Short mmCIF file of C-alpha atoms and ligand atoms in Angstrom, two decimals:
data_model
loop_
_atom_site.label_atom_id
_atom_site.label_comp_id
_atom_site.label_asym_id
_atom_site.label_seq_id
_atom_site.Cartn_x
_atom_site.Cartn_y
_atom_site.Cartn_z
CA MET A 1 -1.85 74.15 112.20
CA PRO A 2 -2.72 73.88 108.51
CA ALA A 3 -4.31 76.96 107.01
CA GLY A 4 -8.08 76.96 106.54
CA GLY A 5 -9.68 76.14 103.21
CA SER A 6 -10.37 79.71 102.17
CA VAL A 7 -6.81 80.75 103.00
CA LYS A 8 -5.44 77.83 100.98
CA LEU A 9 -7.69 78.76 98.11
CA ARG A 10 -6.55 82.37 98.16
CA ALA A 11 -2.87 81.35 98.00
CA LEU A 12 -3.59 78.87 95.25
CA ARG A 13 -5.51 81.49 93.29
CA THR A 14 -2.57 83.90 93.43
CA PHE A 15 -0.30 81.28 91.91
CA VAL A 16 -2.85 80.27 89.29
CA PHE A 17 -3.21 83.91 88.22
CA LEU A 18 0.56 84.37 88.15
CA GLY A 19 0.95 81.14 86.20
CA LEU A 20 -1.72 82.07 83.65
CA PHE A 21 -0.35 85.58 83.28
CA LEU A 22 3.37 84.80 83.06
CA GLY A 23 2.87 81.44 81.34
CA GLY A 24 0.49 83.06 78.87
CA PHE A 25 2.99 85.81 78.21
CA PHE A 26 5.81 83.32 77.60
CA ALA A 27 3.57 81.12 75.47
CA ALA A 28 2.44 84.02 73.28
CA ALA A 29 5.91 85.51 72.97
CA GLY A 30 7.42 82.06 72.40
CA LEU A 31 4.91 81.18 69.72
CA MET A 32 5.60 84.41 67.88
CA LEU A 33 9.37 84.41 68.22
CA VAL A 34 10.30 80.74 68.23
CA GLY A 35 7.27 78.77 67.15
CA GLU A 36 5.85 75.69 68.81
CA GLU A 37 8.83 75.10 71.10
CA GLY A 38 8.23 78.60 72.47
CA LEU A 39 4.61 77.75 73.19
CA LEU A 40 5.79 74.68 75.09
CA VAL A 41 8.06 76.78 77.33
CA GLY A 42 5.09 78.97 78.20
CA LEU A 43 2.97 75.95 79.11
CA MET A 44 5.80 74.63 81.28
CA VAL A 45 5.97 77.96 83.14
CA MET A 46 2.21 77.67 83.74
CA GLY A 47 2.57 74.13 85.06
CA LEU A 48 5.43 75.13 87.33
CA PHE A 49 3.36 77.86 88.97
CA LEU A 50 0.43 75.49 89.48
CA LEU A 51 2.72 72.96 91.14
CA LEU A 52 4.34 75.64 93.29
CA GLY A 53 0.92 77.06 94.23
CA GLY A 54 -0.31 73.63 95.28
CA THR A 55 2.77 73.00 97.44
CA VAL A 56 2.68 76.43 99.06
CA SER A 57 -1.03 76.43 99.84
CA PHE A 58 -0.88 73.00 101.48
CA THR A 59 2.12 73.88 103.66
CA LEU A 60 0.92 77.33 104.78
CA GLN A 61 1.08 77.79 108.52
CA GLN A 62 -1.80 79.66 110.13
CA ALA A 63 -2.20 79.83 113.90
CA PRO A 64 -3.14 82.30 116.65
CA CYS A 65 -0.40 84.04 118.64
CA PRO A 66 -0.14 82.36 122.09
CA TYR A 67 0.09 85.82 123.72
CA CYS A 68 -2.47 88.03 121.94
CA GLN A 69 -4.49 85.47 119.91
CA GLY A 70 -3.86 87.56 116.79
CA MET A 71 -3.82 85.40 113.65
CA LEU A 72 -0.37 84.61 112.26
CA GLY A 73 0.71 83.36 108.86
CA GLY A 74 -1.79 82.33 106.22
CA THR A 75 0.06 84.14 103.45
CA PHE A 76 3.01 83.21 101.29
CA THR A 77 4.76 86.45 102.29
CA SER A 78 4.47 85.72 106.03
CA GLY A 79 7.13 83.07 105.47
CA LEU A 80 5.50 80.68 107.96
CA THR A 81 5.08 77.08 106.83
CA LEU A 82 4.14 73.76 108.41
CA ARG A 83 7.67 72.56 107.69
CA ASP A 84 9.42 75.24 109.77
CA GLU A 85 12.10 74.04 112.17
CA LYS A 86 12.59 76.43 115.09
CA GLN A 87 12.00 79.51 113.01
CA GLN A 88 12.00 82.52 115.33
CA PHE A 89 9.91 85.57 114.51
CA GLU A 90 8.14 88.52 116.08
CA CYS A 91 4.35 88.61 116.39
CA PRO A 92 3.24 91.47 114.10
CA HIS A 93 0.34 92.26 116.47
CA CYS A 94 1.81 92.26 120.00
CA PHE A 95 5.56 92.03 119.22
CA GLU A 96 6.19 89.00 121.44
CA TRP A 97 8.97 86.70 120.26
CA LEU A 98 7.65 83.41 118.88
CA VAL A 99 8.83 80.13 117.37
CA SER A 100 7.32 78.27 114.43
CA HIS A 101 8.34 74.64 114.85
CA LYS A 102 6.96 71.40 113.48
CA ALA A 103 3.56 72.81 112.49
CA MET A 104 3.12 74.67 115.83
CA VAL A 105 3.52 78.31 116.79
CA ARG A 106 4.59 78.73 120.41
CA ALA A 107 6.37 81.05 122.84
CA LEU A 108 10.15 80.99 122.99
CA GLN A 109 11.52 78.32 125.35
CA ASP A 110 14.93 78.02 127.04
CA GLU A 111 16.04 75.42 124.50
CA ASP A 112 15.43 77.91 121.67
CA VAL A 113 17.77 80.52 123.06
CA VAL A 114 20.72 80.83 120.74
CA PHE A 115 24.13 81.89 122.02
CA ALA A 116 25.14 85.47 121.16
CA MET A 117 21.85 86.20 119.45
CA LEU A 118 20.46 89.73 119.50
CA TYR A 119 16.68 89.94 119.99
CA THR A 120 15.21 92.91 118.15
CA CYS A 121 12.17 94.78 119.41
CA PRO A 122 10.56 98.01 118.21
CA VAL A 123 11.10 101.14 120.25
CA PHE A 124 7.56 102.18 121.23
CA TRP A 125 6.27 105.76 121.18
CA ASN A 126 6.38 107.11 124.72
CA GLY A 127 7.87 103.79 125.77
CA GLY A 128 8.71 103.09 129.38
CA TRP A 129 10.95 100.78 131.36
CA PRO A 130 10.41 98.75 134.52
CA ALA A 131 11.98 100.07 137.75
CA GLU A 132 14.26 97.02 137.78
CA CYS A 133 17.57 96.19 136.12
CA ILE A 134 16.63 95.19 132.59
CA VAL A 135 19.03 92.22 132.74
CA CYS A 136 18.64 90.66 136.19
CA GLY A 137 15.54 92.26 137.70
CA VAL A 138 17.01 93.69 140.95
CA PRO A 139 16.00 97.31 141.69
CA ALA A 140 17.62 99.61 139.16
CA SER A 141 20.27 101.99 140.51
CA ARG A 142 21.05 103.91 137.30
CA ARG A 143 19.74 104.77 133.85
CA MET A 144 21.97 104.56 130.82
CA GLU A 145 21.64 105.43 127.17
CA ALA A 146 21.43 102.55 124.70
CA LYS A 147 24.38 102.79 122.35
CA THR A 148 23.89 102.73 118.62
CA LEU A 149 25.69 100.16 116.52
CA GLN A 150 25.71 102.59 113.62
CA ALA A 151 28.08 105.45 113.06
CA GLY A 152 27.05 108.88 114.30
CA PRO A 153 24.64 110.08 117.01
CA LEU A 154 21.44 108.32 118.08
CA PRO A 155 18.91 108.55 115.22
CA LEU A 156 16.18 110.08 117.38
CA GLY A 157 14.92 113.05 115.43
CA THR A 158 14.41 116.35 117.27
CA GLY A 159 12.10 118.07 119.75
CA ALA A 160 8.88 116.32 120.74
CA VAL A 161 9.65 113.42 118.41
CA ALA A 162 12.95 112.78 120.14
CA ASP A 163 11.21 112.95 123.54
CA ALA A 164 8.55 110.45 122.49
CA ALA A 165 11.19 108.13 121.06
CA GLY A 166 13.45 108.76 124.02
CA ALA A 167 13.05 105.46 125.88
CA VAL A 168 16.40 104.43 124.43
CA LYS A 169 18.05 107.05 126.66
CA ARG A 170 16.84 105.60 129.95
CA VAL A 171 17.67 101.90 130.08
CA PRO A 172 17.58 100.79 133.75
CA TYR A 173 20.55 98.82 135.13
CA CYS A 174 21.90 97.65 138.48
CA GLU A 175 25.56 98.23 139.44
CA ALA A 176 26.61 94.91 137.93
CA HIS A 177 25.05 95.29 134.49
CA GLU A 178 25.38 97.74 131.63
CA ALA A 179 25.44 97.92 127.83
CA GLN A 180 23.05 95.01 127.16
CA VAL A 181 20.63 97.02 125.01
CA PHE A 182 21.55 98.68 121.72
CA VAL A 183 19.59 100.82 119.32
CA HIS A 184 19.44 100.53 115.56
CA GLN A 185 17.48 102.26 112.82
CA ASP A 186 16.58 99.90 110.00
CA ASP A 187 16.46 100.87 106.32
CA HIS A 188 12.74 101.69 106.55
CA GLY A 189 13.32 104.18 109.36
CA LYS A 190 12.01 101.89 112.14
CA LEU A 191 13.77 102.34 115.45
CA LEU A 192 14.72 99.01 117.02
CA LEU A 193 16.13 97.96 120.35
CA LEU A 194 18.59 95.07 120.25
CA PHE A 195 18.64 92.98 123.41
CA THR A 196 21.50 90.61 124.20
CA ASP A 197 19.14 88.78 126.54
CA TYR A 198 15.65 87.42 125.86
CA GLY A 199 14.53 88.05 129.46
CA ALA A 200 15.47 91.72 129.09
CA ARG A 201 13.32 91.94 125.97
CA ARG A 202 10.36 90.52 127.88
CA ARG A 203 10.88 93.06 130.69
CA TYR A 204 10.70 95.88 128.16
CA LEU A 205 7.51 94.49 126.61
CA ALA A 206 5.91 93.94 130.02
CA ALA A 207 6.49 97.61 130.88
CA ASN A 208 4.73 98.76 127.71
CA ALA A 209 1.03 98.02 127.45
CA ARG A 210 0.64 100.42 124.55
CA ARG A 211 2.89 99.25 121.75
CA VAL A 212 3.09 101.58 118.77
CA PRO A 213 6.48 101.24 117.02
CA VAL A 214 8.55 104.36 116.39
CA LYS A 215 9.19 105.04 112.75
CA LEU A 216 11.21 108.07 111.76
CA ALA A 217 12.48 109.46 108.48
CA ARG A 218 14.55 106.96 106.54
CA PRO A 219 18.19 107.11 107.55
CA LYS A 220 20.61 108.78 105.19
CA ARG A 221 23.40 106.28 104.77
CA ALA A 222 26.75 107.41 103.49
CA ALA A 223 27.34 105.83 100.09
CA SER A 224 30.06 103.24 100.33
ZN1 ZN B 301 0.82 88.34 119.43
ZN1 ZN B 302 21.42 93.66 136.90
#
């Protein structure tokens, strides 16, 4: 749904400030260095920001999450707009997987599932798993470690930290399934699970009422 008036105004204000600041800077510098043509460039920069601000504020998407009712969007940096076409994203409040499509925010539907897509999900502190195979839901007969897609050992830290982040070591599977969940540490140090299957992601979320994402020290990447 379109963002409310105050939200629109806030976005517009940001662009007006940016426009005045940057445009003013260009205008002043231009006037001093080039003369009147320079001033004109500065005014054009100002105008551009006003135009951009107007467009952005009137296409901002703002809607409640269908799972947790937390408010989504409403800022330029959220990346959600009324013009989105099947844009998939994670709710920043409850971590459910959502779709922004034609001015609506809704839960993922079968038709949205993309072939060979990996669904990311935070590893939660003291996270648990259901007692069923994470892929098909029959009673689990074994627990297996999620493999990392990065070089080296699992980036779990040590001691109590590793224990609390240790859900990645106990992924439940039946005899027919394995290796459908991977683990990845992003550049900010966040520990993520990568699910090959959307249903498996939902099973993990359902088993975790308390959802506090694991964030560890930033990974040291070998310079390449
Ligand atoms: Zn939510
Ligand atoms: Zn299974």
